[in-house]
Short mmCIF file of C-alpha atoms in Angstrom, two decimals:
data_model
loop_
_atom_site.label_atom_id
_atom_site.label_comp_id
_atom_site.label_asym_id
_atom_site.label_seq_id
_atom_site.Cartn_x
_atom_site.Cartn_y
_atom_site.Cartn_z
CA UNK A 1 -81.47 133.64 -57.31
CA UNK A 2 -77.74 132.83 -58.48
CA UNK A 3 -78.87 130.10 -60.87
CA UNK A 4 -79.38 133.09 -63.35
CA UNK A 5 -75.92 134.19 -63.57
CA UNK A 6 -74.27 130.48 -63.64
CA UNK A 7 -72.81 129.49 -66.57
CA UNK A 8 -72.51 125.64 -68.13
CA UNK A 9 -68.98 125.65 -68.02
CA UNK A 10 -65.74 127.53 -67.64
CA UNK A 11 -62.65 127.77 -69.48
CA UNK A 12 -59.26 129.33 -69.00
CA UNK A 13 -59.72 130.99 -72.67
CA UNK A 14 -61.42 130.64 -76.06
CA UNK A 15 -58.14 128.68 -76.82
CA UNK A 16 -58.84 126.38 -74.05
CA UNK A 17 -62.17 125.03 -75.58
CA UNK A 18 -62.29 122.15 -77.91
CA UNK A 19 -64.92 123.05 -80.14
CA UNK A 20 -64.73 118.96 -82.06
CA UNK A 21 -66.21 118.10 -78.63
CA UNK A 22 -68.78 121.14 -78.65
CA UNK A 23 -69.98 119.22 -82.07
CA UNK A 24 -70.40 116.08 -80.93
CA UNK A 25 -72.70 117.16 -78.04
CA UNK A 26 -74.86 118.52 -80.78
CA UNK A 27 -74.29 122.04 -80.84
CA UNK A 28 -74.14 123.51 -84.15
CA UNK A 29 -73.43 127.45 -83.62
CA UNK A 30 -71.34 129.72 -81.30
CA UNK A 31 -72.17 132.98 -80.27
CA UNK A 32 -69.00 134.92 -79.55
CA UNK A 33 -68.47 138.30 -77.34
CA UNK A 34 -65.63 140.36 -78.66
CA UNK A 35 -63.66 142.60 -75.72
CA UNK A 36 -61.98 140.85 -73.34
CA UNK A 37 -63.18 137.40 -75.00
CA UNK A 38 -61.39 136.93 -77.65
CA UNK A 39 -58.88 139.97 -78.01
CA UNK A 40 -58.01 142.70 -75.43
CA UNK A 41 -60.72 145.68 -75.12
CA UNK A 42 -60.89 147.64 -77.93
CA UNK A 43 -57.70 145.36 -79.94
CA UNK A 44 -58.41 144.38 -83.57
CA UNK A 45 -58.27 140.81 -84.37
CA UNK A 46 -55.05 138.48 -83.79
CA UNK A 47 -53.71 136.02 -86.67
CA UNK A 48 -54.14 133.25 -84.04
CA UNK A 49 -58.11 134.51 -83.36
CA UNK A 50 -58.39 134.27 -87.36
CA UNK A 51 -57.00 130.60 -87.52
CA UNK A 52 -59.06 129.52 -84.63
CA UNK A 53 -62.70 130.91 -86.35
CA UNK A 54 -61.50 128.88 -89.27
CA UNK A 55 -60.90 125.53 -87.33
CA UNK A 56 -64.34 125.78 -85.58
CA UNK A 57 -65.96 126.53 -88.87
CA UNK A 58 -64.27 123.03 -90.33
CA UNK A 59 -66.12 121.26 -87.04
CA UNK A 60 -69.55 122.37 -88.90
CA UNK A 61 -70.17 124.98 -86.14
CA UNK A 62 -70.98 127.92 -87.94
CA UNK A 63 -70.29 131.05 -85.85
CA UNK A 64 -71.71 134.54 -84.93
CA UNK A 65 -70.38 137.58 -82.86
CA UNK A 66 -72.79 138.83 -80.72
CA UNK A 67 -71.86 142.23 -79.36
CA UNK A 68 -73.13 145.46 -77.82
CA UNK A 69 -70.33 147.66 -79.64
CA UNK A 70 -71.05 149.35 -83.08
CA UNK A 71 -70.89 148.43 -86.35
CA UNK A 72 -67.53 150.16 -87.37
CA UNK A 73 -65.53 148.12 -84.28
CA UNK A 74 -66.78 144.65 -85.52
CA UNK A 75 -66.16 145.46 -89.20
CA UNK A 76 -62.91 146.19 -88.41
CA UNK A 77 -62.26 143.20 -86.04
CA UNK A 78 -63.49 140.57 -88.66
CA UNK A 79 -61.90 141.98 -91.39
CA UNK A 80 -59.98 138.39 -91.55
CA UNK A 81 -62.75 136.72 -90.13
CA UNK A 82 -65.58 135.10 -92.42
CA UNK A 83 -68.72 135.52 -89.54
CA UNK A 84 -71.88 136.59 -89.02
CA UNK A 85 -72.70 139.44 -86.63
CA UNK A 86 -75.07 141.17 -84.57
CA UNK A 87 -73.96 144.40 -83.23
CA UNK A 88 -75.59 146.91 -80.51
CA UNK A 89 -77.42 143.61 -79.14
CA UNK A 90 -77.86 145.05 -75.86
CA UNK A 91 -76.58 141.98 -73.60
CA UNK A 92 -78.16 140.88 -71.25
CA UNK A 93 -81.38 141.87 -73.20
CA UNK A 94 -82.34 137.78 -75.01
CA UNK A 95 -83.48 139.38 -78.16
CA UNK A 96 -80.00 139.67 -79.19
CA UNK A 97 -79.70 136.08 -78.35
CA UNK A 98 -83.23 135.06 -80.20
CA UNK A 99 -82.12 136.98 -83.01
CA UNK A 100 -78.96 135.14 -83.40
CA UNK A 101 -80.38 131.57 -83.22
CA UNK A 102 -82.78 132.91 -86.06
CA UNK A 103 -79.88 134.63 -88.61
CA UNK A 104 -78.17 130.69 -87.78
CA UNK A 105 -80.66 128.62 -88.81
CA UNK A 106 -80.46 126.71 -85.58
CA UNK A 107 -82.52 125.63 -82.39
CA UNK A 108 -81.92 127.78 -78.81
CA UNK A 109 -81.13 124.39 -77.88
CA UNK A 110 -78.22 123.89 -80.55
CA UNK A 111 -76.41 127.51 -80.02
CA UNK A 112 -73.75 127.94 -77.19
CA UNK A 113 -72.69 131.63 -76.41
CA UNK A 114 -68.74 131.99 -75.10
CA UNK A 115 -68.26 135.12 -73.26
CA UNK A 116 -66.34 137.03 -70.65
CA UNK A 117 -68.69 138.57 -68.33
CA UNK A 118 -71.63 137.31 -66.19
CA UNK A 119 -73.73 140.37 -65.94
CA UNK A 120 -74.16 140.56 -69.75
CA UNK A 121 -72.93 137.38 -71.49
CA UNK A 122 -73.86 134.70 -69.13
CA UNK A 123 -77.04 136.27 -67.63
CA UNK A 124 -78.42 136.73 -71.37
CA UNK A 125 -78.02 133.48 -72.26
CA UNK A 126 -79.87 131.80 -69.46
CA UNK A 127 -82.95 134.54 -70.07
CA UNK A 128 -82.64 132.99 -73.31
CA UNK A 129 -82.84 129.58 -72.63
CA UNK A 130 -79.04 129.46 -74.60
CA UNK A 131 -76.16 127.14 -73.19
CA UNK A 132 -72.73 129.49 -72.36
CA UNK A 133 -69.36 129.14 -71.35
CA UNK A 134 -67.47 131.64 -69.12
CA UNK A 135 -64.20 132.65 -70.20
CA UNK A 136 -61.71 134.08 -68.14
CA UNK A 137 -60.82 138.03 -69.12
CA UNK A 138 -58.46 139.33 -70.96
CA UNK A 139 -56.48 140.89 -68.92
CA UNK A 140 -52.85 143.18 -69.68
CA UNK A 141 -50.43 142.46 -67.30
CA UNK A 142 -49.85 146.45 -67.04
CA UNK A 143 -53.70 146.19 -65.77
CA UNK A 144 -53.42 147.04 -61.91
CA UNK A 145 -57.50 147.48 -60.86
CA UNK A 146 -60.36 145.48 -62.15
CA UNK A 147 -63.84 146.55 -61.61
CA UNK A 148 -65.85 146.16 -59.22
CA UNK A 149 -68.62 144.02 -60.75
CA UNK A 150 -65.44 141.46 -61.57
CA UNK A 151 -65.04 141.26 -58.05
CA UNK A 152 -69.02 139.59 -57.72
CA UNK A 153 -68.25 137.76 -60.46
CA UNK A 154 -65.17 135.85 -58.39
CA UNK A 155 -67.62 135.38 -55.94
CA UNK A 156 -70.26 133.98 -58.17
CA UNK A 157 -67.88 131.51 -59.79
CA UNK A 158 -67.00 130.57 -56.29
CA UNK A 159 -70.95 129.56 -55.74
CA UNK A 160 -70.95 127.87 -58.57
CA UNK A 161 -67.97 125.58 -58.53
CA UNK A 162 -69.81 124.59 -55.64
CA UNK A 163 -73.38 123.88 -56.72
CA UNK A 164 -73.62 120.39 -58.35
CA UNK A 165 -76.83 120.76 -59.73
CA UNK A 166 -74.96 123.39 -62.04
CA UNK A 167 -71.45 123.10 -62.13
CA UNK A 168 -70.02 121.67 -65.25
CA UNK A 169 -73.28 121.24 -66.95
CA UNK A 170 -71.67 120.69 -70.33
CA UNK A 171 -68.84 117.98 -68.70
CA UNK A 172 -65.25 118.37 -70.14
CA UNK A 173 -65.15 120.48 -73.28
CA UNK A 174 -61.68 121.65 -72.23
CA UNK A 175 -58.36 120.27 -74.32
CA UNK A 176 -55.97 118.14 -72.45
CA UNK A 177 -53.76 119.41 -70.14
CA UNK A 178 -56.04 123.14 -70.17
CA UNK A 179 -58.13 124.60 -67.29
CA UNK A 180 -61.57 123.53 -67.14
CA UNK A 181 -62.51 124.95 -63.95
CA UNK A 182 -61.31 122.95 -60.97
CA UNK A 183 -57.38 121.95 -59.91
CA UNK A 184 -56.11 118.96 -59.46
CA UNK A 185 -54.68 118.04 -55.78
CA UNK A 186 -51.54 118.41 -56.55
CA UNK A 187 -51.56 121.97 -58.71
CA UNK A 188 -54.12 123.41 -55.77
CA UNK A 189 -52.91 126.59 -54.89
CA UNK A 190 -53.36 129.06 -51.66
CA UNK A 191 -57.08 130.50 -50.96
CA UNK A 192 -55.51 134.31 -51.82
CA UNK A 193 -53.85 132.88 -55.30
CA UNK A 194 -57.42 131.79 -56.52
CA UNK A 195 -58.57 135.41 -57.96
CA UNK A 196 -58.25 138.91 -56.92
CA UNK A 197 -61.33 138.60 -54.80
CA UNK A 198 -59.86 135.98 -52.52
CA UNK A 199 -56.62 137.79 -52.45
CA UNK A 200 -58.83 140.59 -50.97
CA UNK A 201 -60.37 138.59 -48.77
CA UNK A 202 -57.05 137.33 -47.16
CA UNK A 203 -55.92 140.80 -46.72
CA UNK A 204 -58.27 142.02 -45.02
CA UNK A 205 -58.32 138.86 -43.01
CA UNK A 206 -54.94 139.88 -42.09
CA UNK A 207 -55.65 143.21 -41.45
CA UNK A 208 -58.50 142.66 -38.95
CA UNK A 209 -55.62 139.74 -37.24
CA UNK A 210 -53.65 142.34 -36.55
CA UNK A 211 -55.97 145.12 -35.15
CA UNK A 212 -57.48 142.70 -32.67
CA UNK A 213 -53.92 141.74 -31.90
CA UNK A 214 -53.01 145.12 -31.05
CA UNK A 215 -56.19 145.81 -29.15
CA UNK A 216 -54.94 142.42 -27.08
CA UNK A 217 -51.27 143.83 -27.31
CA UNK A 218 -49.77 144.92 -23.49
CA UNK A 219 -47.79 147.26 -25.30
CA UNK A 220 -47.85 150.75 -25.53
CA UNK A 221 -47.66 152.61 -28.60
CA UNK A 222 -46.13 156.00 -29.03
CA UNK A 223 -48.52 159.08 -29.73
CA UNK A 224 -47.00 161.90 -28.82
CA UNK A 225 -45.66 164.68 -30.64
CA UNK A 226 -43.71 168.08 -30.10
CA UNK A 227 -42.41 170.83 -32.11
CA UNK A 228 -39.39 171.23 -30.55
CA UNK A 229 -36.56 168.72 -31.34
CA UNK A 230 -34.27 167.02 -28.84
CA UNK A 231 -30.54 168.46 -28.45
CA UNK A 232 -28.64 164.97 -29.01
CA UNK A 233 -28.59 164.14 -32.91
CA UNK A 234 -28.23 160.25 -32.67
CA UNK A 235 -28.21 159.31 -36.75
CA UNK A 236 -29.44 160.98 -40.07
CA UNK A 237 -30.03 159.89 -43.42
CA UNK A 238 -30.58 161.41 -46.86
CA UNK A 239 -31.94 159.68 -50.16
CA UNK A 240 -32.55 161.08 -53.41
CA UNK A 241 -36.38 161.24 -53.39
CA UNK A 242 -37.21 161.28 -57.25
CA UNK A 243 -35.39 157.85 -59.06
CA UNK A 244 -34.99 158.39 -62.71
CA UNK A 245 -33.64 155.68 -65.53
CA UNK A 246 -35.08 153.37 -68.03
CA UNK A 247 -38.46 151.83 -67.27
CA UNK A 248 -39.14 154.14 -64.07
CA UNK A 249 -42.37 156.02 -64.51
CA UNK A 250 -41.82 159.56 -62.97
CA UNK A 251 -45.25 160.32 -62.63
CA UNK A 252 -45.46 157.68 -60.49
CA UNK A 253 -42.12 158.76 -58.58
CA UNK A 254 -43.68 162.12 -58.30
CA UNK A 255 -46.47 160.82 -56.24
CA UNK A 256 -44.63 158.69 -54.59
CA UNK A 257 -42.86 162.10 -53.22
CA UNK A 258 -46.47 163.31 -52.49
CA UNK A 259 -46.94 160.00 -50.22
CA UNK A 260 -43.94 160.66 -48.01
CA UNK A 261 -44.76 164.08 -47.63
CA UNK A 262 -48.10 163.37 -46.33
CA UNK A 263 -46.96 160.22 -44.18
CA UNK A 264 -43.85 162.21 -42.86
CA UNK A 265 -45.87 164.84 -41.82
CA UNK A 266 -47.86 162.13 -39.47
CA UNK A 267 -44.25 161.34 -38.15
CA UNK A 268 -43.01 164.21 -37.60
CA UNK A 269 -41.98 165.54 -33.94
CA UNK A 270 -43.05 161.90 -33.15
CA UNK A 271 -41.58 160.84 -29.53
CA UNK A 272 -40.65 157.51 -27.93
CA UNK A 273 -40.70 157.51 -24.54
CA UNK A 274 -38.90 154.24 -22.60
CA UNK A 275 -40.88 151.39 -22.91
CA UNK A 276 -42.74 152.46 -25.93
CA UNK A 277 -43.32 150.70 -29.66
CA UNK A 278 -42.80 152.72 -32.50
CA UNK A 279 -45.57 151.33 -35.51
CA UNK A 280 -45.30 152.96 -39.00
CA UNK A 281 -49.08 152.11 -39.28
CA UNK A 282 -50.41 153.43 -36.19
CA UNK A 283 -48.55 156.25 -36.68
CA UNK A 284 -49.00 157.03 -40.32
CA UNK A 285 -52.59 155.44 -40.56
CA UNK A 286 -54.24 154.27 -43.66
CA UNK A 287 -53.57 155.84 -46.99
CA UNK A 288 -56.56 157.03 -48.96
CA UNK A 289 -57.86 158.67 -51.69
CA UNK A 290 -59.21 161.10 -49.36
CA UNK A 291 -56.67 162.26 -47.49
CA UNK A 292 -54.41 163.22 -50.76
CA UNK A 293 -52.52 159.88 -51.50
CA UNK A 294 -52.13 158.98 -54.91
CA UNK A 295 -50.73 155.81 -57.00
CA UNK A 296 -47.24 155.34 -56.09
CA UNK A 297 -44.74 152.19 -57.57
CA UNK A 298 -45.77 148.94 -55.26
CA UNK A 299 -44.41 145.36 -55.20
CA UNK A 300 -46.99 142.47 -55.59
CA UNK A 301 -46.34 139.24 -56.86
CA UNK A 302 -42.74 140.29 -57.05
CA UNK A 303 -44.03 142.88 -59.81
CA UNK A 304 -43.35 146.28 -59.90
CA UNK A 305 -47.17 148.25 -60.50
CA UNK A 306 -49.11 151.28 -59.37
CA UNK A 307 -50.79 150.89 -56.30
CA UNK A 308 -52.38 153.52 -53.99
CA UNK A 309 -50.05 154.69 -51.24
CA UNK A 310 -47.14 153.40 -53.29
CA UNK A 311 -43.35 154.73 -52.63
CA UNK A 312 -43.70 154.53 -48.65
CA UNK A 313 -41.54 151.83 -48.05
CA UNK A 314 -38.73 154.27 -48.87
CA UNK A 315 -39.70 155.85 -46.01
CA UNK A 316 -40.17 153.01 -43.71
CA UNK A 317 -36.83 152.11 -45.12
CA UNK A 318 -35.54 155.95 -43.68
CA UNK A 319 -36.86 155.48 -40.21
CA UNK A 320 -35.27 151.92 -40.53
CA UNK A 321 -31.84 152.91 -41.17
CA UNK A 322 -32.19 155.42 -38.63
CA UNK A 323 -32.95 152.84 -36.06
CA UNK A 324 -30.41 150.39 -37.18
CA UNK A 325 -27.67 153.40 -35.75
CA UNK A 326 -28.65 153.55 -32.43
CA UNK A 327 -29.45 151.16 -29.71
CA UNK A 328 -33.31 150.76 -30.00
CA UNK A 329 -34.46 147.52 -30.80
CA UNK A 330 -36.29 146.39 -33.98
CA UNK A 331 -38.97 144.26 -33.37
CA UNK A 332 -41.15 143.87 -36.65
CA UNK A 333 -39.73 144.74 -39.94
CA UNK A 334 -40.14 143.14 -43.74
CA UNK A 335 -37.83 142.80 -46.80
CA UNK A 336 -38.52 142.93 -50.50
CA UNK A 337 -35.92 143.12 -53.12
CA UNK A 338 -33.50 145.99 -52.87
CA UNK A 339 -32.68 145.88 -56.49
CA UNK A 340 -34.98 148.06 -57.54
CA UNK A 341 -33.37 150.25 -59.67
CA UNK A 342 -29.98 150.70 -60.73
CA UNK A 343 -27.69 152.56 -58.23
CA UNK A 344 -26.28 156.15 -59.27
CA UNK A 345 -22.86 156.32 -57.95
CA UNK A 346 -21.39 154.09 -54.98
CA UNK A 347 -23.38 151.01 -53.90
CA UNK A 348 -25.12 152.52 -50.54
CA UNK A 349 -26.05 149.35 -48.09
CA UNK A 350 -29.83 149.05 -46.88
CA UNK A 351 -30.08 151.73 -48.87
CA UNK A 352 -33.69 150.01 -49.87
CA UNK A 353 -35.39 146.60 -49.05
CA UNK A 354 -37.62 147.39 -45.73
CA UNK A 355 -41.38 146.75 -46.81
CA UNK A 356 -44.25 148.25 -45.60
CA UNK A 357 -48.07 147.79 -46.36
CA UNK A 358 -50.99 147.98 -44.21
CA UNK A 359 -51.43 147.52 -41.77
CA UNK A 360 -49.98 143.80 -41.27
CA UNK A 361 -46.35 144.66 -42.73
CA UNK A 362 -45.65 146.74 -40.57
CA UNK A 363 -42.38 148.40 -39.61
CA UNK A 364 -41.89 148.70 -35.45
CA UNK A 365 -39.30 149.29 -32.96
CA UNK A 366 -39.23 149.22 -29.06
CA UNK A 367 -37.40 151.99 -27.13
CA UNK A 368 -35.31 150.09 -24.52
CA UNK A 369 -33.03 152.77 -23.75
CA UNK A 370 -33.77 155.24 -20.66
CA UNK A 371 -34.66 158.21 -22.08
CA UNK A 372 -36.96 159.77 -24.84
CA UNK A 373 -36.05 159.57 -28.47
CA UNK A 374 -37.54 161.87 -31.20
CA UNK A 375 -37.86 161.07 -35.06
CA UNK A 376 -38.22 163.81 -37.41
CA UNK A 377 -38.26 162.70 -41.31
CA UNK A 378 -39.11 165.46 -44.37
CA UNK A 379 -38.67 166.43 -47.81
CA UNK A 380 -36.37 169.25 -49.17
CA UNK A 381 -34.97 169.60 -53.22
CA UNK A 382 -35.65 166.61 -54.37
CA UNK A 383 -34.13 164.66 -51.55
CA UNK A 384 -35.79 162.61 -48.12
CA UNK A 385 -34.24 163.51 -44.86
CA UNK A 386 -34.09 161.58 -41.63
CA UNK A 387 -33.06 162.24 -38.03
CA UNK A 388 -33.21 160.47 -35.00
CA UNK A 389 -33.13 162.47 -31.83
CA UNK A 390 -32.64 162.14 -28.33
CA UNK A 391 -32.01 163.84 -25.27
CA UNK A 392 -28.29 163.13 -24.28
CA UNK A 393 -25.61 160.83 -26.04
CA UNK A 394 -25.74 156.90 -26.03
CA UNK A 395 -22.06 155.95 -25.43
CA UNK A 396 -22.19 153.09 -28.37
CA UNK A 397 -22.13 154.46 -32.42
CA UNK A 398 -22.95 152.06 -35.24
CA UNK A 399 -21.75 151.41 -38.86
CA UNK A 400 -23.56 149.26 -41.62
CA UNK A 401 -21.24 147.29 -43.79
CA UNK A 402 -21.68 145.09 -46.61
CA UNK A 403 -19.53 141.65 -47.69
CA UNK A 404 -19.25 139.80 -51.11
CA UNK A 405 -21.55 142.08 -52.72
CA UNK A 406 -22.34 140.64 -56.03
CA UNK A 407 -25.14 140.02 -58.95
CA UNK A 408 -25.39 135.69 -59.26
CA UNK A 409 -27.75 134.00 -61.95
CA UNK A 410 -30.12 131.56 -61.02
CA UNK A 411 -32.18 130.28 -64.25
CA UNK A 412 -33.34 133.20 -66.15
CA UNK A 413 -33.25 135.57 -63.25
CA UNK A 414 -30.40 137.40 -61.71
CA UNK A 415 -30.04 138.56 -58.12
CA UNK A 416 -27.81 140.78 -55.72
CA UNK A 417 -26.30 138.56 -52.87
CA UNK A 418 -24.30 140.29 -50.33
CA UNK A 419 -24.34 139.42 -46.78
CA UNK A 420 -25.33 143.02 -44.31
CA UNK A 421 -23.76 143.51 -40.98
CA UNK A 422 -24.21 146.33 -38.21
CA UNK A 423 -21.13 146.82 -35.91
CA UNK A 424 -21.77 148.21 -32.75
CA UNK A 425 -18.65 150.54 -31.88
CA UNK A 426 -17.72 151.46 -28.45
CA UNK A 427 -17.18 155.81 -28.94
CA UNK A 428 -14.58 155.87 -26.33
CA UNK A 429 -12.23 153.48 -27.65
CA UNK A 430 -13.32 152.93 -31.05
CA UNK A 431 -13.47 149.16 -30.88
CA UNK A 432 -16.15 147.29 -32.21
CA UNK A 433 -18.17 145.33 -29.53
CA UNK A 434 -20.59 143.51 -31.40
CA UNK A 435 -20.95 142.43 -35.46
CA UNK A 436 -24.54 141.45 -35.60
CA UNK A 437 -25.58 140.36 -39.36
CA UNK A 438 -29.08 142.29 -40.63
CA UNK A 439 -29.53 140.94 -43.72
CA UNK A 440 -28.57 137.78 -45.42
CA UNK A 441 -29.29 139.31 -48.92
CA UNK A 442 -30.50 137.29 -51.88
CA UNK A 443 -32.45 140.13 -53.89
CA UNK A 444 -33.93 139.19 -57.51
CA UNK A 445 -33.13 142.68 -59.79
CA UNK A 446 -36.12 144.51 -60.98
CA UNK A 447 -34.80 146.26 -63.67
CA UNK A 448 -32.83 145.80 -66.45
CA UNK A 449 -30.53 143.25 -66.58
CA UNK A 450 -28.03 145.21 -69.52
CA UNK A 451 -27.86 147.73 -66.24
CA UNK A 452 -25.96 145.28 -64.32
CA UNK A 453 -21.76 146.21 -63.69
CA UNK A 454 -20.33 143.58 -65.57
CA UNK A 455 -17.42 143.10 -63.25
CA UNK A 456 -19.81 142.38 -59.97
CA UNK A 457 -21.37 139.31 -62.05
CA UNK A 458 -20.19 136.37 -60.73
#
């Protein structure tokens, strides 16, 4: 059943192809798909796609674009480009494909088609009895979702790397030194870096790892909630909710507000009786569509992008900070960089870096104390507010401080290095008891280096 949707061979990108060695194997024409093959969807044509239709041309390949868009795109994307064309072929549909070998001059057997997707460009060439080669998309790097057919495709590929009879039925027709469908030993790289599909697969791998660990978990997670708050105020915290500057997108800092609304409202009231584990995601729960959340800023890769949910790790950071001045004990928490953005004003310590995604990054904290605390986190003009609560005083206050704070360059990439330190002050005598260090920071910047203070470069 899969055979139909396997290509002869794969390459990185039409660049990656060495069409002298197409030649020799006795093809004689190329059928080309446009979008996302040889230029970005919807892009005209590229001065480097022009030189490479004339060096396959002076192989003695003649060449032919075989599309489904209209006549007006293609005229305008070959207007450098000597080729023939078919347009509105209706891929996967072979009569497209028939028609080409006919306009060519050439045998089925002699035509290869080069294309990015398997549902159309692949699958129509093995109805037509036509040789192909898979390219990988074209992809913009400011490209966040892909859809959800690409995600079968991964899989496909995956099948077919693995099926003998049909992998690499063409043998190398890659350049030297370019991707040709399988890694060497020593460039092999993690099962999630393969594609976005197994990337998925190893998150929710990790997901379902850590709901059967907390089903196994002895612990017992707080779920209780009142309206009223507890007298004893134990720390607060304020933020500016809304960051603004070059390169910050505010309608995604506008829904990232929306997020922490909707999570702190999940939070709020929230108490944590002795003994009890504070979790962000049991707490908070999954962010969806449904239930109002919207595309937020997100780290992946150590890239800053859109991503559903996004802007709630300044509100794990909150609750963090909040913890981090009183006595309860942290017992899961995650850091990404906390150069962000450019600070406004003086340099605020921890004032980001706490990650949060779920459910496995999770953000948690045991109450060890002997009596109830109470978290209460919300929104008000343009700012986040947080407040731990609890029923009497604890007889200990604590102070975050920051040493050698600085920006260092390493290659081509600059980052913050400071070294983070709580100190655990004793309220009747004002002597500090305990200097525990948080955060050995080493934090690459994420925006623009020309923002850096030139006197903390060092």
């Amino acid at each position: 059943m899969l055979k139909q949707y396997y290509p002869y061979a794969y390459a990185d990108s039409v660049f990656a192809i060495d069409y002298q060695k197409i030649y020799d194997k006795g093809y004689r024409g190329i059928l080309f798909d446009i979008d996302n093959t040889l230029v970005h969807h919807g892009d005209d044509s590229t001065p480097e796609i022009d030189a490479l239709f004339q060096s396959i041309q002076k192989t003695g390949l003649r060449t032919l674009l075989l599309t489904n868009n209209d006549e007006e795109r293609v005229k305008r994307f070959i207007k450098n480009i000597d080729t023939l064309y078919i347009c509105d072929a209706d891929k996967p549909d072979p009569k497209g494909y028939i028609k080409a070998t006919e306009i060519l001059g050439v045998k089925k057997e002699e035509v290869l088609m080069i294309g990015d997707q398997i549902f159309t460009d692949i699958l129509g060439a093995n109805k037509s009895g036509i040789a192909s080669i898979l390219v990988k998309f074209i992809k913009l790097d400011s490209e966040m979702r892909i859809g959800k057919r690409r995600y079968l495709e991964y899989l496909i590929l995956e099948f077919w790397k693995h099926n003998r009879k049909y992998y690499k039925r063409l043998g190398n027709i890659c350049r030297e030194g370019t991707s040709h469908g399988r890694m060497k030993k020593k460039e092999r790289r993690l099962f999630c870096e393969i594609s976005p599909f197994t990337y998925f697969i190893s998150r929710e791998k990790e997901k379902w790892k850590r709901h059967i660990k907390d089903f196994l978990s002895r612990e017992t997670f707080a779920n209780t909630r009142q309206k009223e708050k507890l007298e004893n105020i134990v720390s607060s915290y304020s933020c500016e909710l809304i960051k603004k500057g070059d390169g910050i997108d505010p309608v995604l800092q506008h829904n990232k507000a929306r997020n922490i609304r909707l999570a702190s409202a999940r939070i709020n009231g929230i108490i944590i009786r002795p003994g009890e584990v504070f979790s962000f995601w049991k707490t908070v729960g999954k962010t969806t569509k449904r239930k109002g959340y919207r595309d937020g800023r997100i780290i992946s890769g150590d890239k800053l992008m859109p991503g559903l949910g996004g802007g709630l790790c300044n509100l794990g950071n909150t609750i963090h900070l909040l913890v981090l001045h009183s006595p309860l004990t942290v017992i899961e928490s995650h850091e990404h960089s906390d150069a962000l953005a450019p600070e406004h004003g003086e340099r605020v310590p921890f004032s980001s870096g706490t990650s949060v995604s779920y459910n496995y990054i999770d953000f948690r904290f045991k109450n060890n104390t002997d009596q109830d605390v109470q978290i209460f986190v919300w929104c008000k003009n343009g700012k986040l507010y947080g407040e731990l609560r609890s029923r009497k005083e604890f007889p200990q206050r604590y102070e975050i401080v920051e040493e050698n704070h600085h920006f260092h360059k390493e290659g081509d990439k600059f980052f913050r290095i400071s070294k983070i330190y709580r100190n655990i002050i004793e309220k009747t005598s004002g002597e500090v008891i305990e200097k525990q260090l948080i955060r050995d920071n080493h934090s690459e910047v994420m925006y623009d280096y020309n923002l850096i203070p030139a006197d903390l470069i060092r």
